[in-house]
XYZ file of C-alpha atoms in Angstrom:
768
model
C -114.613 64.711 27.123
C -110.886 65.146 26.987
C -109.476 65.139 23.198
C -107.860 61.947 22.107
C -104.247 62.516 21.779
C -102.849 62.112 18.285
C -100.532 59.272 17.526
C -96.910 59.934 16.561
C -97.525 58.565 13.049
C -94.764 60.470 11.438
C -92.210 59.522 13.896
C -93.294 55.863 13.772
C -93.130 55.819 9.993
C -89.627 57.286 9.977
C -88.483 54.788 12.530
C -89.854 51.909 10.662
C -88.313 53.270 7.418
C -84.878 53.556 9.281
C -85.119 50.059 10.652
C -86.136 48.684 7.251
C -83.075 50.336 5.613
C -80.778 49.016 8.215
C -82.175 45.405 7.886
C -81.823 45.615 4.171
C -78.228 46.846 4.491
C -77.619 43.850 6.882
C -79.085 41.506 4.429
C -76.757 42.864 1.715
C -73.868 42.692 4.117
C -74.593 39.060 4.882
C -74.844 38.253 1.269
C -71.570 39.742 0.662
C -69.880 37.764 3.462
C -71.369 34.498 2.107
C -70.341 35.458 -1.344
C -66.795 35.866 -0.373
C -66.875 32.690 1.379
C -68.589 30.845 -1.492
C -65.311 28.755 -2.271
C -65.145 27.487 1.377
C -68.811 26.828 1.863
C -69.269 24.836 -1.435
C -67.346 21.675 -2.329
C -64.151 22.406 -4.089
C -63.512 21.205 -7.641
C -60.047 19.671 -8.334
C -58.016 22.251 -10.200
C -55.582 22.010 -12.966
C -52.749 22.492 -10.546
C -53.640 19.382 -8.612
C -54.037 17.554 -11.834
C -50.701 18.567 -13.114
C -49.098 17.539 -9.757
C -50.622 14.091 -10.121
C -49.184 13.840 -13.584
C -45.673 14.947 -12.606
C -45.937 12.356 -9.693
C -47.001 9.530 -12.151
C -44.100 10.550 -14.387
C -41.597 10.043 -11.676
C -42.628 6.428 -11.307
C -41.827 5.521 -14.911
C -38.900 3.360 -14.136
C -38.048 -0.254 -14.502
C -39.500 -2.444 -11.836
C -35.892 -3.263 -10.566
C -35.186 0.351 -10.169
C -38.422 1.007 -8.423
C -37.679 -1.952 -5.898
C -34.188 -0.289 -5.244
C -35.868 3.092 -4.717
C -38.441 1.572 -2.320
C -35.701 -0.093 -0.367
C -33.633 3.146 -0.110
C -36.835 5.159 0.770
C -37.730 2.725 3.533
C -34.333 2.856 5.230
C -34.347 6.616 4.796
C -37.888 7.094 6.056
C -37.331 4.629 9.059
C -34.128 6.610 10.145
C -35.877 9.994 9.756
C -38.811 8.780 11.724
C -36.634 7.741 14.794
C -34.527 10.979 14.393
C -37.825 13.126 14.310
C -38.977 11.629 17.505
C -35.613 12.216 19.127
C -35.808 15.939 18.205
C -39.359 15.999 19.687
C -37.861 14.407 22.864
C -35.204 17.156 22.975
C -37.948 19.833 22.494
C -39.771 18.238 25.397
C -36.592 18.194 27.521
C -36.026 21.819 26.658
C -39.654 22.664 27.587
C -39.082 20.996 31.087
C -35.826 22.672 31.672
C -37.278 26.057 30.465
C -40.282 25.916 32.808
C -37.953 24.701 35.915
C -35.769 27.780 35.219
C -38.701 30.130 35.461
C -38.924 30.508 31.535
C -36.069 33.070 31.365
C -35.893 35.441 28.143
C -34.722 33.506 24.973
C -32.452 36.371 24.078
C -29.461 35.406 21.923
C -27.404 38.056 23.604
C -25.914 38.502 27.062
C -27.511 41.263 29.155
C -27.460 42.907 32.489
C -30.406 44.150 34.552
C -30.739 47.884 34.872
C -34.021 48.260 36.514
C -36.098 45.561 38.171
C -39.814 46.434 38.094
C -40.485 44.145 41.049
C -38.795 46.695 43.297
C -40.744 49.677 42.090
C -43.296 51.258 44.369
C -46.026 49.923 42.075
C -44.174 46.630 41.406
C -44.590 44.777 38.111
C -43.104 41.601 36.715
C -41.134 43.699 34.083
C -37.438 44.640 33.976
C -35.119 46.715 31.824
C -31.953 45.054 30.640
C -29.073 46.384 28.792
C -27.733 44.161 25.921
C -23.928 43.573 26.021
C -22.489 43.847 22.547
C -20.979 40.380 21.478
C -17.257 40.048 21.158
C -16.138 41.443 17.804
C -19.198 43.771 17.532
C -18.771 47.539 17.568
C -18.701 48.918 21.146
C -21.926 50.898 21.920
C -21.625 54.585 21.659
C -23.548 56.251 24.604
C -23.927 59.457 22.646
C -25.900 57.572 19.880
C -29.661 57.150 20.141
C -30.628 54.212 22.371
C -32.919 51.549 21.127
C -35.614 50.101 23.488
C -37.349 46.936 22.394
C -40.698 45.858 23.916
C -41.765 42.264 23.179
C -45.290 40.985 23.232
C -46.803 39.499 26.353
C -49.356 37.432 24.576
C -48.853 34.084 26.149
C -45.231 33.655 25.316
C -42.101 35.054 27.026
C -39.728 37.897 26.145
C -36.862 37.770 23.710
C -38.297 36.966 20.280
C -37.043 40.418 19.067
C -33.473 39.239 19.757
C -33.312 35.511 19.800
C -30.844 35.337 16.934
C -27.996 37.509 15.635
C -29.796 38.756 12.611
C -32.633 40.535 14.540
C -33.872 43.754 15.741
C -31.249 43.829 18.485
C -28.530 42.724 16.079
C -29.246 45.554 13.607
C -29.047 48.281 16.282
C -25.833 46.739 17.804
C -24.044 46.627 14.515
C -24.712 50.305 14.211
C -23.173 51.030 17.572
C -26.420 52.096 19.267
C -26.973 51.185 23.059
C -29.677 48.618 23.053
C -32.174 47.879 25.886
C -34.740 45.255 26.143
C -37.910 45.197 28.345
C -38.303 41.597 29.626
C -40.922 40.185 31.898
C -41.014 37.204 34.242
C -43.570 34.369 34.163
C -45.431 35.307 37.307
C -47.154 38.656 37.524
C -46.864 40.685 40.730
C -50.084 40.455 42.871
C -52.568 43.122 41.681
C -50.622 44.565 38.964
C -52.440 46.199 36.155
C -51.694 47.415 32.657
C -51.416 51.090 34.001
C -48.756 49.917 36.485
C -46.822 48.433 33.511
C -46.938 51.691 31.617
C -45.729 53.579 34.656
C -42.818 51.196 35.040
C -41.826 51.545 31.445
C -41.978 55.306 31.817
C -39.437 54.649 34.753
C -37.222 52.750 32.393
C -37.097 55.592 29.962
C -36.168 57.914 32.628
C -33.313 55.785 33.628
C -32.048 55.466 30.140
C -32.196 59.264 29.751
C -30.239 59.620 32.902
C -27.718 57.111 31.645
C -27.296 58.757 28.264
C -27.559 62.638 28.768
C -25.751 63.448 25.525
C -27.825 61.208 23.326
C -31.110 61.946 21.568
C -34.415 60.594 22.833
C -34.656 56.739 22.520
C -36.303 54.815 19.869
C -38.957 52.510 21.367
C -39.765 49.284 19.267
C -43.066 47.482 19.975
C -43.543 44.108 18.597
C -47.300 42.846 18.209
C -49.039 43.447 21.603
C -45.915 45.322 22.611
C -47.059 48.024 20.178
C -49.987 48.757 22.415
C -47.554 49.254 25.294
C -45.285 51.472 22.870
C -48.200 53.732 21.859
C -49.443 54.062 25.419
C -46.000 54.987 26.580
C -45.779 57.526 23.743
C -49.144 59.079 24.726
C -48.355 59.072 28.515
C -44.816 60.334 28.271
C -44.677 62.066 24.938
C -41.484 64.106 25.842
C -39.604 60.895 26.794
C -39.419 59.070 23.394
C -37.725 60.111 20.283
C -39.346 57.748 17.758
C -41.812 54.784 17.936
C -41.729 51.713 15.762
C -44.859 49.373 15.833
C -44.182 45.953 14.235
C -47.451 43.941 13.531
C -49.248 45.813 16.269
C -53.078 45.491 16.253
C -54.146 48.828 17.391
C -57.515 48.885 15.500
C -58.848 45.388 16.284
C -62.079 45.877 14.554
C -60.475 46.737 11.192
C -60.107 44.050 8.405
C -61.416 42.701 5.227
C -64.602 40.603 4.905
C -63.635 37.008 4.163
C -60.404 37.252 6.011
C -59.190 37.956 9.568
C -61.206 35.459 11.456
C -59.541 36.150 14.855
C -61.576 39.305 15.396
C -64.737 37.434 15.540
C -63.783 35.096 18.351
C -64.776 37.550 21.128
C -68.274 38.052 19.691
C -68.992 34.324 19.022
C -68.044 33.721 22.865
C -70.518 36.257 23.913
C -67.915 38.858 24.827
C -64.979 39.062 27.221
C -66.541 37.044 30.078
C -64.772 33.683 29.100
C -61.359 35.185 29.779
C -62.606 36.396 33.234
C -63.777 32.929 34.020
C -60.407 31.509 32.981
C -58.678 33.890 35.244
C -60.961 33.147 38.182
C -60.424 29.479 37.622
C -56.697 30.124 37.673
C -57.024 31.799 41.162
C -56.624 35.316 39.666
C -54.118 34.391 36.931
C -54.845 33.830 33.286
C -52.804 31.204 31.679
C -51.104 32.451 28.419
C -51.160 28.859 26.972
C -54.872 29.618 25.959
C -53.813 32.504 23.875
C -51.052 30.440 22.120
C -53.597 27.754 21.356
C -55.709 30.423 19.701
C -52.810 31.524 17.564
C -52.138 27.909 16.486
C -55.807 27.402 15.440
C -55.508 30.306 12.963
C -53.292 28.170 10.701
C -53.875 24.680 11.714
C -52.452 23.219 8.464
C -49.065 24.720 9.317
C -49.028 24.639 13.222
C -50.564 21.146 13.508
C -48.941 19.410 10.722
C -46.723 21.116 8.219
C -44.019 22.298 10.567
C -43.660 18.829 12.031
C -43.580 17.305 8.532
C -40.955 19.721 7.347
C -38.841 18.741 10.439
C -39.445 14.962 9.571
C -38.570 15.631 5.744
C -35.439 17.577 6.658
C -34.506 16.340 10.116
C -30.825 16.308 9.217
C -30.710 20.115 8.759
C -33.767 21.417 10.520
C -33.392 20.227 14.084
C -31.532 23.097 15.439
C -33.814 25.806 13.840
C -36.799 23.789 15.223
C -35.518 23.501 18.736
C -34.396 27.150 18.823
C -37.955 28.378 17.946
C -39.844 25.891 19.988
C -37.878 27.173 23.111
C -39.746 30.537 22.767
C -43.136 29.097 21.286
C -43.350 26.610 24.274
C -42.802 29.165 27.128
C -46.263 30.068 28.631
C -46.700 33.105 30.829
C -49.292 34.406 33.160
C -51.397 37.539 33.395
C -53.470 38.923 36.465
C -57.303 39.045 36.080
C -57.184 42.876 35.754
C -54.519 42.734 32.990
C -56.366 40.170 30.675
C -59.663 41.888 31.432
C -58.202 45.316 30.475
C -56.780 43.989 27.224
C -60.075 42.172 26.236
C -62.433 44.939 27.119
C -60.425 47.958 25.734
C -58.590 46.358 22.772
C -60.229 43.102 21.526
C -63.779 43.843 22.274
C -64.122 47.689 22.691
C -61.678 48.752 20.248
C -61.135 51.818 22.210
C -57.580 52.620 21.612
C -57.961 54.683 18.428
C -61.074 56.435 19.719
C -59.050 57.684 22.814
C -61.472 56.353 25.376
C -59.006 54.125 27.264
C -58.661 55.379 30.814
C -55.047 56.293 31.953
C -56.107 57.016 35.561
C -57.231 60.190 37.349
C -60.054 60.778 34.933
C -57.786 61.142 32.009
C -57.520 58.910 28.748
C -54.804 57.768 26.496
C -55.094 60.016 23.395
C -52.891 58.971 20.399
C -53.105 62.569 19.259
C -50.856 63.338 22.106
C -48.178 61.157 20.622
C -45.475 63.688 19.350
C -42.813 61.298 18.398
C -42.368 60.117 14.836
C -44.246 56.746 14.302
C -43.083 53.892 11.852
C -45.587 51.144 11.320
C -44.437 47.797 9.824
C -47.197 45.590 8.686
C -47.537 42.583 6.162
C -50.339 41.377 3.797
C -49.361 37.775 4.823
C -49.930 38.419 8.591
C -53.058 36.625 9.664
C -52.693 37.523 13.344
C -52.259 41.353 12.829
C -53.418 42.125 9.308
C -52.823 45.410 7.604
C -56.013 46.991 8.464
C -55.519 46.378 12.313
C -52.014 47.814 12.017
C -52.926 50.894 10.040
C -56.586 51.801 10.555
C -55.851 53.769 13.723
C -54.292 56.523 11.521
C -57.549 57.199 9.898
C -59.499 56.997 13.204
C -57.241 59.455 14.917
C -56.618 62.030 12.300
C -59.136 63.697 10.129
C -56.905 63.980 7.005
C -53.176 64.182 6.137
C -53.269 67.929 6.458
C -54.233 67.532 10.155
C -51.325 65.265 10.682
C -48.956 67.945 9.224
C -50.733 70.756 11.251
C -50.109 68.698 14.482
C -46.427 68.349 13.734
C -46.687 64.526 13.598
C -44.756 62.135 11.274
C -46.087 58.824 10.337
C -44.441 56.388 8.122
C -45.680 52.922 7.205
C -44.004 50.000 5.617
C -45.764 47.023 3.959
C -44.473 43.635 3.274
C -46.353 41.660 0.724
C -46.079 38.148 2.180
C -44.093 37.651 5.451
C -46.177 36.101 8.260
C -46.661 37.462 11.711
C -43.812 35.991 13.417
C -41.684 36.619 10.457
C -41.818 40.398 11.023
C -39.912 39.834 14.220
C -37.687 36.767 13.648
C -36.976 36.501 9.893
C -33.215 37.025 9.263
C -34.124 38.347 5.804
C -36.538 40.985 7.175
C -33.932 41.935 9.751
C -31.283 42.379 7.002
C -33.748 44.452 4.810
C -36.749 46.026 6.518
C -35.490 46.482 10.157
C -31.947 47.553 8.733
C -33.701 50.316 6.548
C -36.006 51.406 9.329
C -33.053 51.831 11.636
C -31.242 53.808 8.942
C -34.259 56.041 8.570
C -34.479 56.661 12.175
C -31.007 58.007 12.381
C -32.431 60.799 10.146
C -36.046 60.910 11.375
C -35.515 64.485 12.503
C -35.005 65.590 9.032
C -38.376 64.295 7.906
C -41.074 66.986 7.701
C -44.376 66.116 9.434
C -46.836 64.171 7.385
C -48.024 60.717 6.348
C -45.589 58.726 4.273
C -45.106 55.182 2.831
C -41.654 53.735 3.003
C -40.823 51.901 -0.238
C -37.706 49.799 -0.429
C -36.450 48.442 -3.786
C -33.211 46.704 -4.571
C -30.682 47.652 -7.281
C -27.128 47.211 -8.408
C -25.976 44.383 -6.217
C -26.607 40.924 -5.051
C -26.310 38.808 -1.870
C -25.038 40.461 1.226
C -23.702 43.488 -0.814
C -27.061 44.409 -2.121
C -28.025 48.077 -1.878
C -31.523 49.191 -1.190
C -33.160 52.226 -2.535
C -35.414 53.745 0.097
C -38.091 56.400 -0.706
C -40.610 58.120 1.512
C -43.687 58.715 -0.485
C -46.463 60.947 0.728
C -49.748 59.352 1.252
C -53.290 60.375 2.230
C -55.724 59.190 4.867
C -57.787 57.742 1.861
C -55.011 55.374 1.129
C -55.224 54.199 4.841
C -58.972 53.608 4.498
C -58.421 51.634 1.277
C -55.694 49.394 2.774
C -57.562 48.841 6.157
C -60.869 47.501 4.882
C -64.158 47.762 6.802
C -64.253 49.549 10.071
C -67.638 50.945 10.238
C -69.598 47.551 10.482
C -72.454 47.747 12.804
C -71.763 44.156 14.195
C -68.743 45.189 16.218
C -70.232 47.872 18.366
C -73.098 45.452 18.924
C -70.478 43.020 20.180
C -69.149 45.543 22.654
C -72.535 46.163 24.214
C -73.533 42.533 24.497
C -70.157 41.863 25.919
C -70.714 44.600 28.532
C -73.987 43.044 29.561
C -72.755 39.473 29.836
C -69.633 40.655 31.724
C -71.854 42.457 34.273
C -73.944 39.166 34.552
C -70.851 37.143 35.091
C -69.451 39.494 37.635
C -72.578 39.623 39.716
C -73.900 35.891 39.353
C -70.956 33.668 38.513
C -67.520 35.089 39.518
C -68.134 35.188 43.341
C -68.982 31.417 43.202
C -65.993 30.539 41.166
C -63.549 32.499 43.199
C -64.892 30.992 46.323
C -63.812 27.492 45.263
C -60.696 28.476 43.407
C -57.230 27.586 45.087
C -53.779 27.991 44.086
C -53.079 24.330 44.051
C -56.131 23.559 41.838
C -55.158 26.463 39.521
C -51.672 25.171 39.105
C -52.945 21.535 38.475
C -55.260 22.830 35.853
C -52.325 24.776 34.154
C -50.156 21.630 34.146
C -52.984 19.739 32.629
C -53.250 21.993 29.669
C -52.825 20.112 26.364
C -50.242 22.793 25.351
C -48.059 21.548 28.270
C -49.029 17.844 28.646
C -48.095 17.013 24.950
C -44.666 18.261 25.543
C -44.277 16.551 28.819
C -45.313 13.349 27.195
C -42.491 13.583 24.589
C -39.762 14.421 27.203
C -37.665 12.147 29.322
C -40.335 12.288 32.002
C -42.249 9.730 29.797
C -40.313 6.275 30.305
C -41.634 5.202 26.878
C -39.444 7.785 25.311
C -36.202 6.444 26.759
C -35.210 4.082 23.895
C -35.638 6.914 21.421
C -32.304 8.453 22.184
C -30.309 5.329 21.558
C -32.366 4.412 18.419
C -31.750 7.977 16.944
C -27.989 7.686 17.625
C -27.774 4.337 15.777
C -29.764 5.962 12.996
C -27.444 8.871 12.752
C -24.411 6.606 12.732
C -25.825 4.595 9.792
C -27.524 7.319 8.013
C -28.382 6.599 4.476
C -30.591 9.354 2.894
C -32.612 8.458 -0.213
C -31.495 10.086 -3.520
C -33.384 13.553 -4.155
C -34.947 11.980 -7.184
C -36.364 9.056 -5.545
C -40.067 8.772 -6.679
C -41.184 7.735 -3.075
C -39.829 11.090 -1.764
C -42.074 12.834 -4.344
C -45.029 10.668 -3.194
C -44.218 11.501 0.438
C -44.421 15.249 -0.380
C -47.587 14.919 -2.463
C -49.161 13.101 0.563
C -48.007 15.833 2.970
C -49.380 18.569 0.603
C -52.821 16.757 0.436
C -52.934 16.552 4.152
C -52.240 20.118 4.692
C -54.774 21.263 2.030
C -57.463 19.122 3.761
C -56.732 20.713 7.038
C -56.738 24.197 5.521
C -59.967 23.338 3.670
C -61.527 22.550 7.153
C -60.040 25.701 8.452
C -61.646 27.706 5.622
C -65.023 26.124 6.090
C -64.730 26.850 9.954
C -63.702 30.471 9.250
C -66.580 30.867 6.754
C -69.073 29.558 9.135
C -67.913 31.730 11.969
C -67.970 34.964 10.047
C -71.333 34.231 8.570
C -72.702 33.468 12.040
C -71.004 36.464 13.538
C -72.565 38.959 11.054
C -75.875 37.140 10.972
C -76.187 37.480 14.821
C -74.633 40.712 15.750
C -75.440 42.551 12.476
C -79.079 41.373 12.982
C -79.143 42.677 16.419
C -77.751 46.085 15.424
C -80.086 46.230 12.408
C -83.213 46.040 14.565
C -81.941 48.338 17.088
C -81.402 45.945 20.065
C -78.045 47.329 20.832
C -78.822 51.153 20.269
C -78.412 53.513 17.419
C -74.676 54.396 17.801
C -73.559 51.735 15.518
C -70.766 53.191 13.511
C -67.328 52.027 14.526
C -65.881 55.405 13.591
C -68.324 57.533 15.273
C -66.474 58.078 18.490
C -63.293 58.857 16.552
C -65.201 61.265 14.245
C -66.395 63.099 17.008
C -63.068 63.381 18.598
C -61.280 64.395 15.400
C -61.812 68.165 15.858
C -61.176 70.793 13.306
C -58.024 72.806 13.066
C -58.085 75.062 16.111
C -58.293 78.777 15.289
C -55.368 79.514 17.667
C -53.177 77.487 15.171
C -54.230 79.626 12.319
C -53.584 82.866 14.167
C -50.210 81.470 15.406
C -49.130 80.523 11.956
C -50.105 83.787 10.501
C -48.216 85.679 13.145
C -45.008 83.692 12.337
C -45.227 83.421 8.678
C -42.890 86.370 8.208
C -40.866 85.861 11.351
C -37.382 84.088 11.352
C -34.181 84.096 9.606
C -31.937 81.884 7.629
C -32.650 78.764 9.622
C -36.396 78.973 9.244
C -36.077 79.992 5.683
C -34.026 76.845 4.707
C -36.249 74.525 6.452
C -39.324 76.068 4.948
C -37.874 75.825 1.454
C -37.085 72.131 1.926
C -40.578 71.538 3.169
C -42.055 73.483 0.146
C -39.801 71.320 -2.157
C -40.732 68.035 -0.459
C -44.348 68.864 -0.468
C -44.094 69.575 -4.361
C -42.170 66.361 -4.869
C -44.677 64.278 -2.982
C -41.889 62.305 -1.281
C -38.218 62.033 -0.507
C -35.436 59.501 -1.274
C -33.124 58.453 1.483
C -30.190 59.986 -0.317
C -31.891 63.386 -0.112
C -32.961 62.722 3.461
C -29.254 61.962 4.302
C -28.108 65.173 2.781
C -30.922 67.166 4.568
C -30.028 65.443 8.044
C -26.323 66.344 7.221
C -27.254 69.949 6.747
C -29.400 70.105 9.871
C -26.982 68.478 12.032
C -23.518 69.724 10.923
C -23.806 73.039 9.257
C -24.327 76.269 11.156
C -26.614 77.602 12.502
C -28.365 74.156 12.952
C -25.273 72.501 14.495
C -25.736 74.557 17.561
C -29.293 73.637 18.023
C -30.682 70.780 20.168
C -32.623 68.033 18.421
C -35.682 69.243 20.236
C -35.274 72.785 19.023
C -34.522 71.550 15.429
C -37.683 69.311 15.571
C -39.756 72.183 16.886
C -38.768 74.463 14.079
C -39.396 71.782 11.457
C -42.918 71.293 12.885
C -43.712 74.946 13.004
C -42.635 75.538 9.367
C -44.752 72.567 8.421
C -47.672 73.889 9.902
C -46.977 77.375 8.174
C -46.671 75.568 4.766
C -49.575 73.485 5.358
C -51.956 76.306 6.445
C -50.569 79.136 4.145
C -48.574 77.651 1.316
C -48.609 80.818 -0.915
C -47.847 83.117 1.924
C -45.004 80.908 3.153
C -43.271 81.170 -0.412
C -44.089 84.808 -0.752
C -42.652 85.951 2.625
C -39.214 84.140 2.074
C -37.563 87.538 1.246
C -38.551 88.783 4.676
C -36.652 86.010 6.380
C -33.671 86.400 4.035
C -33.213 90.210 3.684
C -29.685 90.143 2.107
C -28.761 88.841 -1.222
C -25.812 86.840 0.256
C -28.142 85.039 2.568
C -30.610 84.208 -0.109
C -27.980 82.804 -2.396
C -26.474 80.816 0.539
C -29.980 79.501 1.538
C -30.997 78.575 -2.063
C -27.631 76.783 -2.619
C -28.071 74.677 0.469
C -31.619 73.673 -0.588
C -30.414 72.939 -4.055
C -27.662 70.724 -2.632
C -30.175 68.620 -0.647
C -32.531 68.499 -3.684
C -29.790 67.112 -5.969
C -29.403 67.536 -9.802
C -32.438 69.106 -11.430
C -32.802 66.067 -13.803
C -33.513 63.926 -10.947
C -36.471 65.977 -9.733
C -39.887 65.647 -10.950
C -41.665 68.513 -12.839
C -43.491 69.972 -9.855
C -40.291 69.948 -7.732
C -38.446 71.872 -10.553
C -41.421 74.340 -10.824
C -40.945 74.936 -7.061
C -37.375 75.598 -7.400
C -37.915 78.058 -10.177
C -40.702 79.683 -8.080
C -38.394 80.082 -5.070
C -35.568 81.365 -7.241
C -38.085 84.007 -8.649
C -39.391 84.915 -5.215
C -35.842 85.522 -3.918
C -34.956 87.550 -7.089
C -32.151 85.049 -8.023
C -31.000 83.737 -11.420
C -31.435 80.254 -12.748
C -28.719 78.769 -10.449
C -27.467 80.007 -7.225
C -23.948 80.059 -6.109
C -22.432 80.464 -2.459
C -21.199 83.961 -1.931
């Protein structure tokens, strides 16, 4: 009788224990989510602030009956006039929408421009084009030898131009500094069969044309706004030698990252069962995805504002707000299309798969986009008030791509991030105040970016000694660690998100096999266009335009109201009552939004966290697993190369090494010191004779040496400076860049003393 095989008791016990642990972890995570949403899930208790507001409102009505009657009459007249004028502005917005659509939704750029390269004529045609901005009359003429600026706007439902639709904008900042400015625009209709990879290839062609037109200028700065940031980073990875610096404004490169209790948009894909609904919408659109759906999603994130408050603010201040409202609505109401391949690529790779930071996005030919291949300095601008691209989604890729800050230095990379404490997503691109401060200071830093040693920095901007337009800003780059990025970015290793990716893949396969062929069989262009025109995002604008005969009397009535305008006094108590009513309506809508978001997040973690906990979606559940595997250790060849070169070089290598040692000891650098460093490296011999590429290569090489062999880098300085005259000259140059000793920290002063001692010089050097 054959022996009875022994049961794998130990393996089963270990598996059961592992599953139990994961289930308990999931229960704790779900409890944490519900705890963070307790305020939304439970009835709110009126707070002291609301009670105080009611007291203030009641106090405003403590007037005589006769005075209240007069106030009521004045308010009634004012309210009626504003009501008619409000609807006339809405009528104008509707007409603008109709005219914009009939014109093909041209870019909303404030500036004149000329087309340089039309992507529709390329071998792989795309609906993109490169245009050159014409400096307005009275503006400084563009200097072809200055670094060109290239701006890529988001293609997320809207059209192009938001980065330059007013004078105080990203375009305006660069023009006032004399830089040539280019803008990547796109047309409403995509070219048949175009893909995201085709777009990246076209943008690389655009950069080649800019390089040919500006042979004496440094490599261009490429600025990516929101989804344009994806394009910018893909371009930096695909053509690392074609870009001089990258600026990412509100760009969600790490879509899974975020904080529990916030950032609800990242859960939508999971609750919809993955990315198949976008494929369905594209199939119903006869191969084209309607961007109006994306805009509707954005509006639903803050319904209190987008559905009510912005319209009430227009009504309340219709005398002064009409132009601003109409200007913005012209961009917000322009809806663009994508091909099926484009929207599916975006959803699968970025929204659902989160594959960008892990380097698993295919770039064609078996290769992948790897952000470690990006060699240009990167500046990331994010805001805590941004609910579309929160700080975590903008920054987490840094911690996923690089093991630690030392690896960033060893790879010769420079990453600078800048945080705003309250501006919203669109304010990052359109706010005049942000343009005058943050974008202006970013542009200033970019002019000196080659003098920044590789590493991870936070840009801090503080004001001092001035007011209004003459205010000066103090800018400092402070060294940071990857741990700081992890703290800012929130959760990124949640099991639920990888579970979504796997469920989405299965659902997408089922849709492709069972549903898509049937839908495509019955889809026609006429039906798709009719469906697009019937979208609520469009019909509500058509209904308020002159296409609606019931709007015809509004224009005449509004003209009469403006001719007889009689605004109520600012202290009219009924205006205060009106504002209190509006505040209560907005709070009610936001309360509903909070309840909705809390329910969504709880359901998301309950469903997908539960599936991952019991192993339904596999064992590879850490969101950082792929990135961790790809984040390799420092290559031994780098160590060998650095050791071979630590004692090689001359005056130039020594000066750069000393400045890096000093900056490393100081832990940051102010802009004034950066300006002096940049002046030294671009105007003084022997640096003045170097190309920007050669200077940057030397800075990177010396940074690697300092990072890997700090003590040897200091000890071998005398070998780089054999003569006493060279040592005095080099140290004097470094001391000039560093500034007065009293402005340095203790560690920086200690490093200066160590360098003087190593070089055998006295307390203070003087040029021979």
